[in-house]
Amino acid sequence: MATRINPGAAREMLAFDGACLVLDPGMPPTKPLWLGLSAGDLVLIDATDGDRVAAFADAAVGLTPPAGGHVRFLGRSWSDLDADASNAMRGRIGRLVGHGGWIEYLSVRDNMLLGQLHHTNRRESLLMDDAARVSRLFGLPGIPLARPADLNEGDLHRAGLVRAFIGRPQLILLERPTQFLYPEIMEPLINAIRSARDRGAAVLWLTLDPNVWRDASVPTTRRLRLIGGELFEGQRAS
């Protein structure tokens, strides 16, 4: 049976409070979902479908309103925030977008920094230092200066991971972070997640990869499956 997860937990970073999400165009929304992520949590969700990964992530950051219930970040429902407040809150979220998410006429460097420069008051020089450090962590020789179309899939995906982790975000949302790069990305990815959790960030990892799901080295606080519009707790079938 479906599990009601962390209802009403205090001081959550991200909470789905009975949220009915529209994940499939033209189909009914999910049943009410209850899920809370607090500081230091790592929740791994097997989303079973790539389009559902993106739709779930969009709902988590308030880009797609739920059909019922609430999605809250730092205790505030996205539905209650105006555009300016929502953008300011998103400055505290790092997101790896599973499909693209790049502005093609900007360099990868400018893409990396754009969200932080737009939504926060962090100095560009400090962001550059952070981006260079995280780039090396994920196997890039430095911050890519080329345009997105000029990088191969693997390096562009590494750059997307860099973008998700820079700026000390309070919530990190990872859409299929191992695609193109499994298994070599696992060690640096887990190290980056560990550092983020140690400073109090929460991490939501959305995957389609059964190898990731079965990998005991992923130090999750909870593993869930999204099936038929419900969240289930437990292991994925082999």
CSV table of C-alpha atoms in Angstrom, one decimal:
chain,number,residue,atom,x,y,z
A,1,MET,CA,0.0,0.0,0.0
A,2,ALA,CA,1.1,3.6,-0.5
A,3,THR,CA,3.0,5.2,2.4
A,4,ARG,CA,2.1,8.6,3.9
A,5,ILE,CA,5.5,10.1,4.4
A,6,ASN,CA,6.5,12.7,7.0
A,7,PRO,CA,3.2,14.5,7.3
A,8,GLY,CA,3.4,17.8,9.1
A,9,ALA,CA,7.1,17.5,9.9
A,10,ALA,CA,8.6,20.6,11.4
A,11,ARG,CA,11.2,22.9,9.7
A,12,GLU,CA,11.2,21.1,6.4
A,13,MET,CA,13.1,22.4,3.4
A,14,LEU,CA,10.6,20.9,1.0
A,15,ALA,CA,7.2,19.5,1.7
A,16,PHE,CA,4.5,18.0,-0.5
A,17,ASP,CA,1.4,18.4,1.8
A,18,GLY,CA,-1.3,16.4,0.2
A,19,ALA,CA,-0.1,17.7,-3.2
A,20,CYS,CA,-1.9,16.3,-6.3
A,21,LEU,CA,0.6,16.8,-9.1
A,22,VAL,CA,-0.1,17.0,-12.8
A,23,LEU,CA,2.6,14.7,-14.2
A,24,ASP,CA,1.0,13.4,-17.4
A,25,PRO,CA,-0.7,15.9,-19.8
A,26,GLY,CA,-4.3,15.0,-20.3
A,27,MET,CA,-4.4,12.5,-17.5
A,28,PRO,CA,-5.8,12.9,-13.9
A,29,PRO,CA,-3.4,14.3,-11.3
A,30,THR,CA,-1.7,12.0,-8.8
A,31,LYS,CA,-3.3,11.0,-5.5
A,32,PRO,CA,-2.4,13.3,-2.6
A,33,LEU,CA,1.4,13.0,-2.0
A,34,TRP,CA,2.9,13.5,1.4
A,35,LEU,CA,6.7,13.9,1.5
A,36,GLY,CA,9.0,16.0,3.6
A,37,LEU,CA,12.7,16.7,3.2
A,38,SER,CA,14.5,18.3,6.1
A,39,ALA,CA,18.1,19.6,6.4
A,40,GLY,CA,20.6,16.8,5.7
A,41,ASP,CA,18.1,14.5,4.0
A,42,LEU,CA,18.8,12.6,0.8
A,43,VAL,CA,15.6,11.2,-0.8
A,44,LEU,CA,15.9,9.0,-3.9
A,45,ILE,CA,12.8,8.6,-6.0
A,46,ASP,CA,12.4,6.1,-8.9
A,47,ALA,CA,10.1,8.1,-11.1
A,48,THR,CA,9.8,5.3,-13.8
A,49,ASP,CA,9.4,7.8,-16.7
A,50,GLY,CA,11.6,10.7,-17.9
A,51,ASP,CA,8.7,13.1,-18.5
A,52,ARG,CA,7.5,12.5,-15.0
A,53,VAL,CA,10.9,13.3,-13.6
A,54,ALA,CA,10.8,16.8,-15.2
A,55,ALA,CA,7.1,17.4,-14.2
A,56,PHE,CA,7.8,16.3,-10.6
A,57,ALA,CA,10.8,18.7,-10.4
A,58,ASP,CA,8.8,21.5,-11.9
A,59,ALA,CA,6.2,21.1,-9.2
A,60,ALA,CA,8.9,21.0,-6.5
A,61,VAL,CA,10.2,24.4,-7.5
A,62,GLY,CA,6.8,25.9,-7.9
A,63,LEU,CA,6.8,26.2,-11.7
A,64,THR,CA,3.7,23.9,-12.0
A,65,PRO,CA,1.0,24.4,-9.4
A,66,PRO,CA,-0.6,21.3,-7.8
A,67,ALA,CA,-4.2,20.5,-8.6
A,68,GLY,CA,-4.8,20.2,-4.9
A,69,GLY,CA,-2.9,20.5,-1.7
A,70,HIS,CA,0.4,22.4,-1.4
A,71,VAL,CA,4.0,22.2,-2.2
A,72,ARG,CA,6.1,24.2,0.3
A,73,PHE,CA,9.7,25.4,0.3
A,74,LEU,CA,11.1,26.6,3.6
A,75,GLY,CA,7.6,26.5,5.0
A,76,ARG,CA,6.0,28.7,2.4
A,77,SER,CA,3.5,27.4,-0.2
A,78,TRP,CA,4.6,28.3,-3.7
A,79,SER,CA,0.9,29.1,-4.5
A,80,ASP,CA,1.0,31.9,-1.9
A,81,LEU,CA,4.0,33.7,-3.4
A,82,ASP,CA,4.1,36.3,-6.1
A,83,ALA,CA,6.6,36.1,-9.0
A,84,ASP,CA,9.3,38.2,-7.3
A,85,ALA,CA,9.1,36.2,-4.0
A,86,SER,CA,9.1,32.9,-6.0
A,87,ASN,CA,12.2,33.9,-7.9
A,88,ALA,CA,14.0,35.0,-4.7
A,89,MET,CA,13.2,31.6,-3.1
A,90,ARG,CA,14.4,29.7,-6.2
A,91,GLY,CA,17.8,31.4,-5.7
A,92,ARG,CA,18.2,29.0,-2.8
A,93,ILE,CA,17.6,25.9,-4.9
A,94,GLY,CA,20.2,24.2,-7.1
A,95,ARG,CA,18.7,22.1,-9.9
A,96,LEU,CA,20.1,19.7,-12.5
A,97,VAL,CA,17.7,19.8,-15.4
A,98,GLY,CA,17.4,16.4,-17.0
A,99,HIS,CA,16.6,17.7,-20.5
A,100,GLY,CA,18.5,20.8,-21.6
A,101,GLY,CA,17.9,23.9,-19.6
A,102,TRP,CA,20.6,25.8,-21.4
A,103,ILE,CA,20.3,29.1,-23.1
A,104,GLU,CA,22.1,28.3,-26.4
A,105,TYR,CA,23.4,31.8,-27.2
A,106,LEU,CA,25.1,32.1,-23.8
A,107,SER,CA,28.4,30.4,-22.9
A,108,VAL,CA,28.2,27.5,-20.4
A,109,ARG,CA,29.9,29.7,-17.9
A,110,ASP,CA,27.3,32.4,-18.2
A,111,ASN,CA,24.5,29.7,-18.0
A,112,MET,CA,26.1,28.4,-14.8
A,113,LEU,CA,26.2,31.8,-13.1
A,114,LEU,CA,23.0,33.3,-14.4
A,115,GLY,CA,20.6,32.0,-11.8
A,116,GLN,CA,22.8,33.0,-8.9
A,117,LEU,CA,23.6,36.4,-10.3
A,118,HIS,CA,19.9,37.1,-11.0
A,119,HIS,CA,18.3,35.7,-7.8
A,120,THR,CA,21.0,36.4,-5.2
A,121,ASN,CA,23.5,39.1,-4.2
A,122,ARG,CA,26.5,36.9,-4.3
A,123,ARG,CA,29.6,38.4,-5.9
A,124,GLU,CA,30.5,37.1,-9.3
A,125,SER,CA,34.1,36.5,-8.3
A,126,LEU,CA,33.1,34.2,-5.4
A,127,LEU,CA,30.7,32.4,-7.7
A,128,MET,CA,33.5,31.9,-10.2
A,129,ASP,CA,35.8,30.5,-7.6
A,130,ASP,CA,33.1,28.1,-6.4
A,131,ALA,CA,32.2,27.0,-10.0
A,132,ALA,CA,35.9,26.3,-10.8
A,133,ARG,CA,36.2,24.2,-7.7
A,134,VAL,CA,33.0,22.2,-8.4
A,135,SER,CA,34.0,21.8,-12.1
A,136,ARG,CA,37.2,20.1,-11.1
A,137,LEU,CA,35.3,17.9,-8.6
A,138,PHE,CA,33.1,16.6,-11.5
A,139,GLY,CA,36.0,16.0,-13.8
A,140,LEU,CA,36.1,19.2,-15.9
A,141,PRO,CA,39.4,20.9,-16.3
A,142,GLY,CA,37.8,24.3,-15.5
A,143,ILE,CA,34.7,26.3,-16.1
A,144,PRO,CA,33.6,25.6,-19.7
A,145,LEU,CA,33.6,28.8,-21.8
A,146,ALA,CA,32.1,27.3,-24.9
A,147,ARG,CA,28.5,27.4,-25.9
A,148,PRO,CA,26.3,24.4,-24.8
A,149,ALA,CA,26.1,23.1,-28.4
A,150,ASP,CA,29.9,22.8,-28.5
A,151,LEU,CA,30.2,20.4,-25.6
A,152,ASN,CA,29.6,16.6,-25.8
A,153,GLU,CA,26.7,15.2,-23.8
A,154,GLY,CA,28.9,14.0,-21.0
A,155,ASP,CA,30.7,17.3,-20.4
A,156,LEU,CA,27.5,19.3,-20.7
A,157,HIS,CA,25.9,17.0,-18.1
A,158,ARG,CA,28.9,17.6,-15.8
A,159,ALA,CA,28.4,21.3,-16.3
A,160,GLY,CA,24.8,20.9,-15.3
A,161,LEU,CA,25.9,19.2,-12.1
A,162,VAL,CA,28.2,22.1,-11.4
A,163,ARG,CA,25.4,24.6,-11.9
A,164,ALA,CA,23.2,22.6,-9.4
A,165,PHE,CA,25.8,22.6,-6.6
A,166,ILE,CA,27.3,26.1,-6.7
A,167,GLY,CA,26.2,28.9,-4.5
A,168,ARG,CA,25.6,26.8,-1.4
A,169,PRO,CA,21.9,26.0,-2.2
A,170,GLN,CA,19.6,24.9,0.6
A,171,LEU,CA,17.8,22.4,-1.6
A,172,ILE,CA,19.4,20.5,-4.4
A,173,LEU,CA,17.1,18.9,-7.0
A,174,LEU,CA,18.8,16.3,-9.3
A,175,GLU,CA,17.0,15.0,-12.3
A,176,ARG,CA,18.7,11.8,-13.6
A,177,PRO,CA,22.2,12.9,-12.5
A,178,THR,CA,23.9,9.8,-13.7
A,179,GLN,CA,22.7,9.7,-17.3
A,180,PHE,CA,25.5,9.5,-19.9
A,181,LEU,CA,28.1,9.1,-17.0
A,182,TYR,CA,27.2,6.0,-15.0
A,183,PRO,CA,29.1,4.6,-13.2
A,184,GLU,CA,32.1,7.0,-13.3
A,185,ILE,CA,30.1,10.0,-12.0
A,186,MET,CA,28.9,8.2,-8.9
A,187,GLU,CA,31.9,8.8,-6.6
A,188,PRO,CA,32.2,12.6,-7.2
A,189,LEU,CA,28.4,12.9,-7.1
A,190,ILE,CA,28.1,11.2,-3.8
A,191,ASN,CA,31.0,13.3,-2.4
A,192,ALA,CA,29.3,16.5,-3.5
A,193,ILE,CA,26.0,15.4,-2.0
A,194,ARG,CA,27.8,14.5,1.3
A,195,SER,CA,29.4,17.9,1.5
A,196,ALA,CA,26.1,19.6,0.8
A,197,ARG,CA,24.3,17.6,3.4
A,198,ASP,CA,27.0,18.2,6.0
A,199,ARG,CA,26.3,22.0,5.7
A,200,GLY,CA,22.6,21.4,6.0
A,201,ALA,CA,21.2,21.1,2.5
A,202,ALA,CA,18.5,18.7,1.5
A,203,VAL,CA,18.8,16.7,-1.7
A,204,LEU,CA,16.1,15.2,-3.9
A,205,TRP,CA,17.4,12.7,-6.4
A,206,LEU,CA,15.1,11.5,-9.2
A,207,THR,CA,16.3,8.5,-11.1
A,208,LEU,CA,15.2,6.1,-13.8
A,209,ASP,CA,18.3,3.9,-13.5
A,210,PRO,CA,17.8,0.5,-11.8
A,211,ASN,CA,21.6,0.4,-11.1
A,212,VAL,CA,21.4,3.6,-9.1
A,213,TRP,CA,18.3,2.3,-7.2
A,214,ARG,CA,20.1,-0.9,-6.2
A,215,ASP,CA,23.4,0.8,-5.3
A,216,ALA,CA,24.0,0.5,-1.6
A,217,SER,CA,26.7,3.2,-1.7
A,218,VAL,CA,24.0,5.9,-2.2
A,219,PRO,CA,23.5,7.1,1.4
A,220,THR,CA,19.8,7.8,1.3
A,221,THR,CA,17.6,8.6,4.2
A,222,ARG,CA,14.6,7.3,2.2
A,223,ARG,CA,14.0,5.4,-1.1
A,224,LEU,CA,10.7,5.8,-2.8
A,225,ARG,CA,8.9,4.8,-6.0
A,226,LEU,CA,6.4,6.8,-7.9
A,227,ILE,CA,3.9,4.4,-9.4
A,228,GLY,CA,0.5,5.1,-10.8
A,229,GLY,CA,0.2,8.5,-9.1
A,230,GLU,CA,1.3,7.3,-5.7
A,231,LEU,CA,4.5,7.2,-3.7
A,232,PHE,CA,5.6,3.8,-2.4
A,233,GLU,CA,8.4,3.0,0.0
A,234,GLY,CA,10.6,0.1,-0.6
A,235,GLN,CA,13.0,-1.6,-3.1
A,236,ARG,CA,12.7,-1.7,-6.8
A,237,ALA,CA,12.1,-5.1,-8.4
A,238,SER,CA,15.1,-6.6,-10.2
